[in-house]
Coordinates of C-alpha atoms in Angstrom, one line a residue:
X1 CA 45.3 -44.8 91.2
X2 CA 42.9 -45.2 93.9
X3 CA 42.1 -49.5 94.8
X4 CA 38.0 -49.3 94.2
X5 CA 36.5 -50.5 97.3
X6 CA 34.6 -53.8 96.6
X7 CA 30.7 -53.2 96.3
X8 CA 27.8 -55.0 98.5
X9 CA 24.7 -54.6 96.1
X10 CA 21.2 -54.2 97.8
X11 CA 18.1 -55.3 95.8
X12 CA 14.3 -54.5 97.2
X13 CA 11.4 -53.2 95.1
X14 CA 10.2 -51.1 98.1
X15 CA 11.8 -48.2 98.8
X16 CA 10.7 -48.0 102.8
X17 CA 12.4 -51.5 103.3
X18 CA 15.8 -50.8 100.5
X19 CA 16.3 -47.2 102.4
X20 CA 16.9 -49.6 105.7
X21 CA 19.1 -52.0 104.3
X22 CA 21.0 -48.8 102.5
X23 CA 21.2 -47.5 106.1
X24 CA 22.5 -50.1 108.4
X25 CA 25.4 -51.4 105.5
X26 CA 26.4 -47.9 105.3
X27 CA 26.2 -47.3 108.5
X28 CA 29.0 -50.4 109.6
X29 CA 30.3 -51.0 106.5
X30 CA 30.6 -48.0 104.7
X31 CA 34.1 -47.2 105.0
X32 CA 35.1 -50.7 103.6
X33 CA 33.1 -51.3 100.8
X34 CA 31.0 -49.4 98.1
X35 CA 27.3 -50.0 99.3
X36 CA 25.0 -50.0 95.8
X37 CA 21.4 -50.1 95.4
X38 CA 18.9 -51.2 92.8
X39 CA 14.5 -51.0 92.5
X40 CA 14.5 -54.2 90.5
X41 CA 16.0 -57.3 89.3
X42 CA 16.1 -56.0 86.1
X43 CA 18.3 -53.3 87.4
X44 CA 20.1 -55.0 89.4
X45 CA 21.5 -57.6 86.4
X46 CA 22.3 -54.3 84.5
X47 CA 24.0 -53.3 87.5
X48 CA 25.9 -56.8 88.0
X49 CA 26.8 -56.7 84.2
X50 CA 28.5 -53.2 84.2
X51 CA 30.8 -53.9 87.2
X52 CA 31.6 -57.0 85.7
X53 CA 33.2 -55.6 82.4
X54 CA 34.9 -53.0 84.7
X55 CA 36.6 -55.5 86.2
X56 CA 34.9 -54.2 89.5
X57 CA 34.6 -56.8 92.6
X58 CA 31.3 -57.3 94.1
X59 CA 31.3 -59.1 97.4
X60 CA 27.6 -59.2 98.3
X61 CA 24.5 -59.7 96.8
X62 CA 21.5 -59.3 99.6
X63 CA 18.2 -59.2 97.6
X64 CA 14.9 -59.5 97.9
X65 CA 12.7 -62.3 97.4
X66 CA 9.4 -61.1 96.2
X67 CA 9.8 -58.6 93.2
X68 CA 7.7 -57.6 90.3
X69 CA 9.5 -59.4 87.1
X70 CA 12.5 -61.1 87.7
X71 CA 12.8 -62.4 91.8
X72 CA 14.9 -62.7 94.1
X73 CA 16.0 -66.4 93.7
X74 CA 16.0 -65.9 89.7
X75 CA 18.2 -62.7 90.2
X76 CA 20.5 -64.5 92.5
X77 CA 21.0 -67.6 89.9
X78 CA 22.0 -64.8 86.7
X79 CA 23.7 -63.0 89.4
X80 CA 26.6 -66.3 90.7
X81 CA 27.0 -66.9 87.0
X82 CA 29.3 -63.7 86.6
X83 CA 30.4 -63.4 90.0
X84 CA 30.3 -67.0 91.3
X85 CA 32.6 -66.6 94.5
X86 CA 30.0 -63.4 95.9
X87 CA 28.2 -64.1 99.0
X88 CA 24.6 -64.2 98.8
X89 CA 21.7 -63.0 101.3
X90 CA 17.9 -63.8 100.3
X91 CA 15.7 -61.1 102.2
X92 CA 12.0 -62.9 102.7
X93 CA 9.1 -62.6 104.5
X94 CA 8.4 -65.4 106.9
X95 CA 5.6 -67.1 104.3
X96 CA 8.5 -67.5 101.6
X97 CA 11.0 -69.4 104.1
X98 CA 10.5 -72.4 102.3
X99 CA 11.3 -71.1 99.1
X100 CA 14.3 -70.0 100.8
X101 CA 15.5 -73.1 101.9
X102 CA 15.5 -74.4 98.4
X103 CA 17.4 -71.7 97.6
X104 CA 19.9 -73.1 99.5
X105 CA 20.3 -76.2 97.8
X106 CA 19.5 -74.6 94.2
X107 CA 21.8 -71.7 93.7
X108 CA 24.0 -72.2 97.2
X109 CA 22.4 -69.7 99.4
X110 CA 24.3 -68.5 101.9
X111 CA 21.7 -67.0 104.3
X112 CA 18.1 -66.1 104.0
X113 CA 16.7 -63.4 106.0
X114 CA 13.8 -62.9 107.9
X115 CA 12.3 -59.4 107.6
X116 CA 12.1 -57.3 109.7
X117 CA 16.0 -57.9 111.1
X118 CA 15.3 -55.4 114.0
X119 CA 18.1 -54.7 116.0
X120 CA 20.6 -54.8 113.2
X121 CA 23.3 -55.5 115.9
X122 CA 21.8 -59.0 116.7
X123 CA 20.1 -60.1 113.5
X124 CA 21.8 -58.8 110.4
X125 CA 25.6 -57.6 111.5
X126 CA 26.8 -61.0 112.4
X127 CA 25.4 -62.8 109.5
X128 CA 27.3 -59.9 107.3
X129 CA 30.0 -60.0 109.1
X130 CA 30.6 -63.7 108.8
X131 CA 30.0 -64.0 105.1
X132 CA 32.7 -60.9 104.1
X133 CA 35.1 -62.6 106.7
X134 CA 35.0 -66.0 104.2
X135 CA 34.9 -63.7 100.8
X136 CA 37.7 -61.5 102.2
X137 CA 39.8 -64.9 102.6
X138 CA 39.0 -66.2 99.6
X139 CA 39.8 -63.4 97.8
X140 CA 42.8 -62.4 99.3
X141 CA 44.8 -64.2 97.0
X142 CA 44.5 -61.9 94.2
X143 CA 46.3 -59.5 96.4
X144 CA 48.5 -61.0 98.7
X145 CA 51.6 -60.9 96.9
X146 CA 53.2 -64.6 97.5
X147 CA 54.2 -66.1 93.9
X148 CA 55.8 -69.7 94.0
X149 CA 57.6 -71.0 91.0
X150 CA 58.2 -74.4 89.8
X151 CA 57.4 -77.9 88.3
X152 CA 53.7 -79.0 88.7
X153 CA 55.4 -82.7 89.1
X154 CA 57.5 -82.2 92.1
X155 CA 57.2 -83.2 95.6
X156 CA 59.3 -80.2 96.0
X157 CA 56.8 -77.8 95.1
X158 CA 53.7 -79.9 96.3
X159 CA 55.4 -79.5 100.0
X160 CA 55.6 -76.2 99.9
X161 CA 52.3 -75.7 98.0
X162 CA 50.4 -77.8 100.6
X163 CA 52.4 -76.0 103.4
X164 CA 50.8 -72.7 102.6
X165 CA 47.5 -73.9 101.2
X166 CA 47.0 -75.7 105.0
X167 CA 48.0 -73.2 106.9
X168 CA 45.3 -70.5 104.9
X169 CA 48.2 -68.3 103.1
X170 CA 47.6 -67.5 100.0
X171 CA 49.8 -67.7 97.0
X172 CA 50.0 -67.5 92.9
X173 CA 51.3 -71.0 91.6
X174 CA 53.8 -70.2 88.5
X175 CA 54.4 -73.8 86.8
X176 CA 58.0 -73.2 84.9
X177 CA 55.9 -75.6 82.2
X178 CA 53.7 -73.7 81.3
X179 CA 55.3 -70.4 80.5
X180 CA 58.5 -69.1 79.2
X181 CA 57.7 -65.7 81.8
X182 CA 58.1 -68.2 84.6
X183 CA 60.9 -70.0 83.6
X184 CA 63.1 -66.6 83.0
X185 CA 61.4 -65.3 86.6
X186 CA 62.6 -68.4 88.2
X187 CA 66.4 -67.8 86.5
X188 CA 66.4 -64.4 88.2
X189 CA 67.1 -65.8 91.5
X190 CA 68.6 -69.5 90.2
X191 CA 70.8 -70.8 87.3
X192 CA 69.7 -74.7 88.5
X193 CA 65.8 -74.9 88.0
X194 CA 65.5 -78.4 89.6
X195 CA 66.5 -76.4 92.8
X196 CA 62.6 -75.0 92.9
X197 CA 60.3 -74.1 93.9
X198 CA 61.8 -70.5 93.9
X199 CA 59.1 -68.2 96.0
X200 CA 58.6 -64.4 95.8
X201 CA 57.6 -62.4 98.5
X202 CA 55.7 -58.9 98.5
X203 CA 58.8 -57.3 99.9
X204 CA 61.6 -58.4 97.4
X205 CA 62.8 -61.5 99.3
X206 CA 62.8 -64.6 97.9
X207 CA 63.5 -67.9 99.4
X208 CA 64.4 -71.5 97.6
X209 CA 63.6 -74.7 98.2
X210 CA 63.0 -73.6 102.0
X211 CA 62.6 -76.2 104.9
X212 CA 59.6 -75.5 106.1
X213 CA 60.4 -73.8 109.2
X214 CA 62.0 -71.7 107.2
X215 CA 59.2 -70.8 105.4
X216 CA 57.1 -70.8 108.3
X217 CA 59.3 -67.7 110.0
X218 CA 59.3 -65.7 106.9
X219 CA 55.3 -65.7 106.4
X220 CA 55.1 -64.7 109.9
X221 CA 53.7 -67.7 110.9
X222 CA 53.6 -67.8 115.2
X223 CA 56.6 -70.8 115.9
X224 CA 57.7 -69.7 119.6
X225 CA 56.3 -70.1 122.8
X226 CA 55.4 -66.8 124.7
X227 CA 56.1 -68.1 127.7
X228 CA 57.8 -70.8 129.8
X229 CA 54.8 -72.1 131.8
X230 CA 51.0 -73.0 130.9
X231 CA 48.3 -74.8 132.7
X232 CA 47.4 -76.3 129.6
X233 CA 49.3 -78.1 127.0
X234 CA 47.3 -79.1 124.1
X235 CA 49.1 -81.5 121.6
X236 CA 47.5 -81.4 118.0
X237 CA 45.5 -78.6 116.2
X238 CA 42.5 -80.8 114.9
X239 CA 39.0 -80.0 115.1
X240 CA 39.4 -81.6 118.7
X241 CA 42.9 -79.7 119.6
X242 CA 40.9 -76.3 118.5
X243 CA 37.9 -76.7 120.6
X244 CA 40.2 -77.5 123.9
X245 CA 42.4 -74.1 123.2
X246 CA 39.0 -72.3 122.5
X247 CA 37.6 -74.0 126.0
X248 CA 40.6 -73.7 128.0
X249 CA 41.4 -69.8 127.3
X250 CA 37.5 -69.0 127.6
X251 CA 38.1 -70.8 131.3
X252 CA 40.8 -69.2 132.4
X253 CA 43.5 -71.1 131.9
X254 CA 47.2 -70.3 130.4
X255 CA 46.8 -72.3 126.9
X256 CA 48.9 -73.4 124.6
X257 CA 48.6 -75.5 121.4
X258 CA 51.1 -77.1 119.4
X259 CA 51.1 -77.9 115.7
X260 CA 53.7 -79.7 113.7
X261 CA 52.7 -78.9 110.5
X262 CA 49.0 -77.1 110.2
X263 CA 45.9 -76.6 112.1
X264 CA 42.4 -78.1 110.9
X265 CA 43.8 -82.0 110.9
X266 CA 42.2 -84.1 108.4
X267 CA 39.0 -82.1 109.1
X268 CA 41.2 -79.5 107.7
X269 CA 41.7 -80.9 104.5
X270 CA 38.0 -81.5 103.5
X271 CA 36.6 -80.0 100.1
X272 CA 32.6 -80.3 102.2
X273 CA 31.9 -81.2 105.2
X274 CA 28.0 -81.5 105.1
X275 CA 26.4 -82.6 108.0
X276 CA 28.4 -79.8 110.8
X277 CA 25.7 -78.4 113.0
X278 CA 25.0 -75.1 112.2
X279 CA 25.8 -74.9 108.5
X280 CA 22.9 -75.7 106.0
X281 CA 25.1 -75.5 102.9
X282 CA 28.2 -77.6 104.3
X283 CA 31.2 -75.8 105.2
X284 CA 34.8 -76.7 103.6
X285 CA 37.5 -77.7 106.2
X286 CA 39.7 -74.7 105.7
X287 CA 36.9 -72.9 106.3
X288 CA 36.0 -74.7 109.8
X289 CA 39.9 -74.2 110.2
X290 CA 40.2 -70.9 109.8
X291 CA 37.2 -69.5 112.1
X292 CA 38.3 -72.1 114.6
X293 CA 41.7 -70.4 114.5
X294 CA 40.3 -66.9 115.1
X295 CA 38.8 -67.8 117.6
X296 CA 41.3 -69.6 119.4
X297 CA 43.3 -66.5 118.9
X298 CA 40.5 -64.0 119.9
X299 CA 40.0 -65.9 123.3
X300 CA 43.6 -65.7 124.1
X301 CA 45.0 -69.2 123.5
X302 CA 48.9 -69.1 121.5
X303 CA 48.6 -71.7 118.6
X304 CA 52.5 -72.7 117.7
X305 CA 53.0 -74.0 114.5
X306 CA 56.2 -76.0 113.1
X307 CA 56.9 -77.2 116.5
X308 CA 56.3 -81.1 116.8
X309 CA 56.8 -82.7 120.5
X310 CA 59.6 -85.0 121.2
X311 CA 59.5 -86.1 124.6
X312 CA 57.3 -85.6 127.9
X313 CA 58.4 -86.1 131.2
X314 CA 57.1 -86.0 134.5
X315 CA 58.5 -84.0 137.3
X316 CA 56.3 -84.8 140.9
X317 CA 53.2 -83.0 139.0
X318 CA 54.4 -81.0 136.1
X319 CA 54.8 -82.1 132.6
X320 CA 57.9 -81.2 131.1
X321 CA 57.2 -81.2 127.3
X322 CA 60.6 -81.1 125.2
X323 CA 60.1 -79.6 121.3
X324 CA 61.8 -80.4 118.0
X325 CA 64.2 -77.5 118.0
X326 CA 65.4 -78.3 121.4
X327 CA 63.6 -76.0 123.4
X328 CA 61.5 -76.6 126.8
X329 CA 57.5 -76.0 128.2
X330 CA 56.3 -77.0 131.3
X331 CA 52.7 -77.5 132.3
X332 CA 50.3 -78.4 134.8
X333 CA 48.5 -80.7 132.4
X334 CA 48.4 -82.2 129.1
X335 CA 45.6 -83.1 126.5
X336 CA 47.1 -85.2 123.2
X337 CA 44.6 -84.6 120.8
X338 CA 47.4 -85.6 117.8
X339 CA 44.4 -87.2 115.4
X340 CA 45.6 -89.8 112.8
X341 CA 47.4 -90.2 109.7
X342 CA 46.6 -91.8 106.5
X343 CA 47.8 -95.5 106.1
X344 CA 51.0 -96.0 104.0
X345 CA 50.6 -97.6 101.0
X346 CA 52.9 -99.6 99.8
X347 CA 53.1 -100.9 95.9
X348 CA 56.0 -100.8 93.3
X349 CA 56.4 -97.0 92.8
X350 CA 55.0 -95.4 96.0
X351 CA 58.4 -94.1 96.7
X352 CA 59.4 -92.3 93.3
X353 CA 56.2 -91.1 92.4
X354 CA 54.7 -89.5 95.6
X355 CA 54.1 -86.1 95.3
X356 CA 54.2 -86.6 91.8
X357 CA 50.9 -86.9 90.7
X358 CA 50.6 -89.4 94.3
X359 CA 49.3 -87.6 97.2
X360 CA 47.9 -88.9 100.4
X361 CA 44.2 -87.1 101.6
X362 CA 42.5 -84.8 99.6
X363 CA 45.9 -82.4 98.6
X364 CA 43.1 -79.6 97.4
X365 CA 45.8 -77.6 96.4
X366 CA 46.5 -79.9 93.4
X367 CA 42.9 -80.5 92.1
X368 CA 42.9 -77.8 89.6
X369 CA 46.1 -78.9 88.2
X370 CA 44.4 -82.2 86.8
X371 CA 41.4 -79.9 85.1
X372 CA 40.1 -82.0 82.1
X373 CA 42.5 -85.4 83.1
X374 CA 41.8 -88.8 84.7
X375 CA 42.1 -89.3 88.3
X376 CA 41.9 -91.7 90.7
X377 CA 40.8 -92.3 94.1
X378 CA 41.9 -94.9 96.5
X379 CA 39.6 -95.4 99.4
X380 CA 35.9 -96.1 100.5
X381 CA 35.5 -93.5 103.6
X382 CA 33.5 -90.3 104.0
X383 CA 37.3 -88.7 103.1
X384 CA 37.5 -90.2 99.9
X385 CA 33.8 -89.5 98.8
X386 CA 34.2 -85.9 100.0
X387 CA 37.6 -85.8 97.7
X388 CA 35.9 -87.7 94.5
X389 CA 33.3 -84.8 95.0
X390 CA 35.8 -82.0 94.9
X391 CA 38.3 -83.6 92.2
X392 CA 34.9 -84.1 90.2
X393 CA 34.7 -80.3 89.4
X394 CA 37.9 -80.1 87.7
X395 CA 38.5 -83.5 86.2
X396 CA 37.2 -85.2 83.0
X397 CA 36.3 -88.9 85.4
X398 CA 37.2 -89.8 88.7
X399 CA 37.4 -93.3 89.1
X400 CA 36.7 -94.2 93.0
X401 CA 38.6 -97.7 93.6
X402 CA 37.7 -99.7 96.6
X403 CA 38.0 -103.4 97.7
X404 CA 34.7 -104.2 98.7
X405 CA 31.6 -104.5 96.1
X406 CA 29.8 -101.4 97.5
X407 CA 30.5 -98.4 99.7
X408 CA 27.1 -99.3 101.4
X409 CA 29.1 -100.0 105.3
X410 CA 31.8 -97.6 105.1
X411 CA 30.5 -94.3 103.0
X412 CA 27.5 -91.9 104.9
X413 CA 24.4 -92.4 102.5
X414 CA 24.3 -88.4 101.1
X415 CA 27.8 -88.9 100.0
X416 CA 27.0 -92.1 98.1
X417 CA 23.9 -90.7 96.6
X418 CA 26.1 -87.6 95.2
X419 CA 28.6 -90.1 94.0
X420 CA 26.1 -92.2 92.3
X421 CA 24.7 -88.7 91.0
X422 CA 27.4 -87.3 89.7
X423 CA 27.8 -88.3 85.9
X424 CA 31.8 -88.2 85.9
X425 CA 32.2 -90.1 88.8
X426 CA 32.8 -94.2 88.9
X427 CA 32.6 -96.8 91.3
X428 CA 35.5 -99.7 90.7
X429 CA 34.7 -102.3 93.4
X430 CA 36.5 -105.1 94.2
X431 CA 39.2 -104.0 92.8
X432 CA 43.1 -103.3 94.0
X433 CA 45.8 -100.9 92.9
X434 CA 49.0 -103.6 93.0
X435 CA 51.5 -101.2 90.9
X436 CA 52.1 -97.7 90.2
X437 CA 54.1 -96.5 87.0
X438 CA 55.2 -93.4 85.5
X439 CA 58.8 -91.2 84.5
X440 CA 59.0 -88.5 87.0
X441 CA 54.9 -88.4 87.1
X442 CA 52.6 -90.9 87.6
X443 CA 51.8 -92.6 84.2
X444 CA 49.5 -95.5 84.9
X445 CA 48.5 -98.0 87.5
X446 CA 48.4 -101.6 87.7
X447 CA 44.5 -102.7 88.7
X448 CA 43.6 -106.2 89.7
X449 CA 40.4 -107.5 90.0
X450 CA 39.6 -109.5 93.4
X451 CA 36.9 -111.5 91.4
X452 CA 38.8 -112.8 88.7
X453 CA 42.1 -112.4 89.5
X454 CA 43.5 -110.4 86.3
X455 CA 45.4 -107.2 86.0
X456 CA 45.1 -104.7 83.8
X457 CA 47.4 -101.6 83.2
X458 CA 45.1 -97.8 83.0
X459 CA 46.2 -94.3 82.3
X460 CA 45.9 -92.0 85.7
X461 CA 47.1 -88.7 85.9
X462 CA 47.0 -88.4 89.8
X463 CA 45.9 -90.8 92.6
X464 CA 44.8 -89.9 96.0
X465 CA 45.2 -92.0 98.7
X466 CA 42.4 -92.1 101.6
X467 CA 42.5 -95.8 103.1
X468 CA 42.2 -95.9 106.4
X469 CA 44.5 -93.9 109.1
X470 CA 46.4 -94.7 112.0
X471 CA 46.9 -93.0 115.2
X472 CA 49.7 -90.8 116.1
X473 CA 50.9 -92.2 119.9
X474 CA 54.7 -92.4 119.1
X475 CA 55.4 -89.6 121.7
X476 CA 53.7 -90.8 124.7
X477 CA 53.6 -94.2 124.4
X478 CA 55.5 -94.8 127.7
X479 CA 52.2 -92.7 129.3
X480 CA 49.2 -94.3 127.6
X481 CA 47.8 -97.6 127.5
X482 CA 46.8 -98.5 124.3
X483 CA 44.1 -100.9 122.6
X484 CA 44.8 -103.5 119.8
X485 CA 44.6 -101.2 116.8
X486 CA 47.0 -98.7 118.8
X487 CA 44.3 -96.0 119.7
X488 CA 44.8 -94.2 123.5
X489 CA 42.4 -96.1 126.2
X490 CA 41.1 -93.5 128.7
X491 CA 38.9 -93.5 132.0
X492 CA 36.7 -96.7 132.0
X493 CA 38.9 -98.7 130.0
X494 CA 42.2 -98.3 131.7
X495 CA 43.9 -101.3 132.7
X496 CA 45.9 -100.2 135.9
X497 CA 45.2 -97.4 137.4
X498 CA 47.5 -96.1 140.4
X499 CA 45.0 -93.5 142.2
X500 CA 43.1 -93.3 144.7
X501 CA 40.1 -91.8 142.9
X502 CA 38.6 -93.3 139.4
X503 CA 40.6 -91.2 136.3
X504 CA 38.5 -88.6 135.1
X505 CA 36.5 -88.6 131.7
X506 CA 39.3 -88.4 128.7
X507 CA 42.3 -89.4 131.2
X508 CA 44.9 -91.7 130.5
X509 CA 46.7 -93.9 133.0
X510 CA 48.6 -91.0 133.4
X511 CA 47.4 -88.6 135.9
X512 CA 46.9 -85.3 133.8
X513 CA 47.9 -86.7 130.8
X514 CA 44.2 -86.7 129.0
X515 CA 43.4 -87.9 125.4
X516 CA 40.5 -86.4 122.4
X517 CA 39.3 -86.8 119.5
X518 CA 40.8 -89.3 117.1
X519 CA 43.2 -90.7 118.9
X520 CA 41.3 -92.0 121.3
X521 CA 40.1 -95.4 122.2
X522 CA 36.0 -95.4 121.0
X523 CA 35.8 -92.0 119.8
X524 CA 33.0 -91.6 116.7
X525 CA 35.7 -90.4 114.6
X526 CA 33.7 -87.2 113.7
X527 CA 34.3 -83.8 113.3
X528 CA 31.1 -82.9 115.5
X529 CA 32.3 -85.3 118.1
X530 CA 36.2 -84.7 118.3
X531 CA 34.6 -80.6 118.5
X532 CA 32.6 -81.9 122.2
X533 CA 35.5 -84.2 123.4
X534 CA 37.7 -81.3 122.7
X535 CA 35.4 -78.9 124.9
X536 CA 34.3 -81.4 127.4
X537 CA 37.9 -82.5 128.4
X538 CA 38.8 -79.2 129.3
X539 CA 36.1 -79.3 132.2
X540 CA 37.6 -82.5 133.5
X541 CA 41.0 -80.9 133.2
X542 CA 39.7 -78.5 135.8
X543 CA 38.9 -80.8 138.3
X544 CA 42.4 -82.5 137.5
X545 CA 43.8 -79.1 138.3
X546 CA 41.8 -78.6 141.4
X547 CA 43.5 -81.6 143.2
X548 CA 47.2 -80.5 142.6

């Protein structure tokens, strides 16, 4: 039986204007997906309904705005009910823009469209184009093929789970738990089910309890070097890391970036990330993540994955940059752009329970597991508001538990106003977590009040961790100066400096050795800003380059 091709379904009660629209889809995206039309809302909900009891996949909606009966906002809001993951394209005239924009916030627009879109090419292909590339990836999943098997409470499984979730491969999650059909799948490969998670590939193999590397290899993940030799070394595949392999390939140099475990950072790992220039709605971090990686991939920068740096050394004025499986690169320059990691957090229990129903950052992956449960959220940053946010769709109550009274000097306002908004979302100030408990899961947690001084024991199903991060220097600390609270001083606030001439914007004491992003010594800690630092160094790695 022949796959139906997924439909893009065109609204507009004048026929001059929907013959146009029919036209230029067809005309670029014909071959992909079904291109429907309708004369009316009314029609169009008919439509919508039909394909939905034929289990039919619609992928756009792009409808007009001003329509006898039912409009094009009011269609759109029926419309997301039955197909809520569709993309959606408001067509308006240029005195029904604002309307638009509160579209946006009202039924989560993801583009409004000025008519006429005259050349097609330049004002309506790219905007197309961009939302079927994010409903392509996040429908992919129903088709890819990847099932994992195992036990919702172990770290086992969360690894792996997270592994693949980061790094924007999609997978079925089979919990043995849950179903008798998983268990007996899981027993076709191994007698032993604590040796999960068990995962099934498209093409028979399976693999279980794989290191990562492992896994990495068989999903086809890039984990070798092409070559020997760059000009560029880039250390870290953050938001910062990204921008300097888009900037450096764009520029003409041979780059490289390394990643030991996923690209996107902790920017990665974001349910919303509101305030990124460019995108009205917010954009999630995978999503930032995965357009970043296309791009660095479309510029011709290699991004390695699974590799983490051991050792650099210096050879008269090459870097020799030594890998985790042994291997060698060399390069003409270096930029460490290795972000920050979330604090440990150490209370009777941390050990035994994480990944069991513990998790450090936002661990997305898991949220729908706690559907309907209690969960907690340890921290008082725009991290953990952005992950009480997400957690809040699937939970009963998310309990937010931070030390100070409010979340006034370490939350941005629009995230505190959501929190305060949403109606299963609490605020426990002044408050500590001193104990975690639980057989094999987390159970409860010990609380203790800073005001009073007493402790009380509450039910959790799951508590994620988001206070405070520290940078990752480990690997060049003999290069770097660093400042009290470990971060990488650069240019101006370098302590001894050996040249002749002053050390460029974003270098370290090392000549050629430069630093972005997080890591560094008075960066904003920002996505936006780690983005500029990440394309600005690259210019100042130039002028490095230029005097060797």
């Amino acid at each position: 039986m022949t796959k139906q091709k997924p439909v893009i379904l065109v609204v507009d009660d004048e026929v001059e204007v929907l013959n146009a629209v029919l036209r230029d889809l067809r005309s670029k995206y014909g071959k992909k997906f079904r291109i429907v039309k309708a004369i009316s809302g009314e029609e169009a909900l008919e439509i919508t309904h039909n394909y939905k009891k034929r289990g039919m996949n619609i992928a756009l909606f792009v409808s007009d705005q001003r329509m006898p009966g039912i409009d094009g906002t009011e269609f759109l809001e029926q419309a997301i009910k039955l197909y809520p993951y569709s993309k959606r394209i408001l067509l308006t005239a240029y005195a029904d823009t604002q309307a638009a924009i509160q579209s946006i916030n009202d039924i989560n627009l993801d583009y409004y469209l000025v008519k006429p879109w005259d050349p097609p090419e330049q004002h309506l292909f790219p905007i197309v184009d961009d939302l079927l590339f994010d409903w392509e990836a996040s429908n992919e999943i129903e088709y890819a093929g990847i099932r994992v098997v195992g036990y919702l409470w172990s770290s086992d499984c969360h690894v792996v789970k997270d592994f693949l979730a980061r790094n924007l491969i999609p997978y079925q999650w089979l919990d043995i738990e849950l179903d008798e059909k998983n268990e007996a799948l899981a027993k076709t490969v191994v007698e032993d089910l604590n040796a999960s998670p068990v995962i099934f590939f498209p093409d028979g193999d399976t693999l279980t309890k794989p290191s990562i590397p492992e896994l990495a290899k068989k999903i086809g993940l890039k984990t070798e070097a092409k070559e020997p030799f760059y000009d560029l070394v880039v250390i870290g595949a953050g938001p910062a890391g990204l921008a300097a392999g888009v900037y450096g390939a764009s520029e003409g140099l041979s780059t490289i970036v390394i990643e030991k475990e996923a690209p996107g950072g902790q920017a990665g790992t974001s349910s919303r990330i509101e305030n990124y220039l460019g995108f009205p709605k917010g954009i999630s971090g995978a999503d930032l993540t995965r357009r970043a990686v296309a791009q660095v991939e479309r510029l011709g920068a290699e991004l390695m994955l699974t590799k983490e740096v051991m050792t650099i050394t210096i050879n008269d004025q090459y870097k020799i940059i030594k890998l985790s499986d042994g291997s060698e690169l060399r390069s003409r320059a270096v930029l460490i752009a290795t972000g920050v990691q979330v604090n440990e957090f150490n209370v009777p229990g941390i050990e035994e329970l994480s990944g069991s129903g513990v998790y450090y950052g936002a661990s997305l992956t898991e949220a729908v597991s706690y559907k309907d449960k209690d969960v907690f959220v340890l921290g008082g940053g725009n991290s953990a508001g952005q992950g009480a946010m997400f957690f809040s769709r699937y939970a009963s109550k998310v309990h937010v538990v931070i030390r100070r009274s409010d979340l006034e000097q370490t939350m941005s306002k629009y995230l505190i106003d959501r929190l305060e908004a949403a109606e299963n979302v609490d605020i426990v100030s002044q408050t500590e977590i001193i104990e975690l408990k639980g057989d094999g899961k987390l159970e409860q947690l010990v609380l203790k009040s800073s005001q009073s001084g007493e402790s009380s024991t509450v039910s959790a199903s799951a508590l994620f961790i988001f206070i405070g991060a520290k940078p990752n220097t480990k690997l060049v600390e003999e290069f770097i100066d660093c400042d009290g609270a470990g971060f990488i001083k650069t240019d101006n606030s370098i302590e001894k400096w050996t040249q002749k001439r002053p050390p460029y914007p974003f270098e370290t004491k090392t000549p050629g050795i430069f630093a972005v992003g997080d890591v560094r010594s008075g960066s904003s800690k920002r996505v936006a800003a780690a983005v500029g630092e990440g394309a600005v160094s690259v210019q100042m790695i130039h002028r490095y380059l230029s005097t060797v």
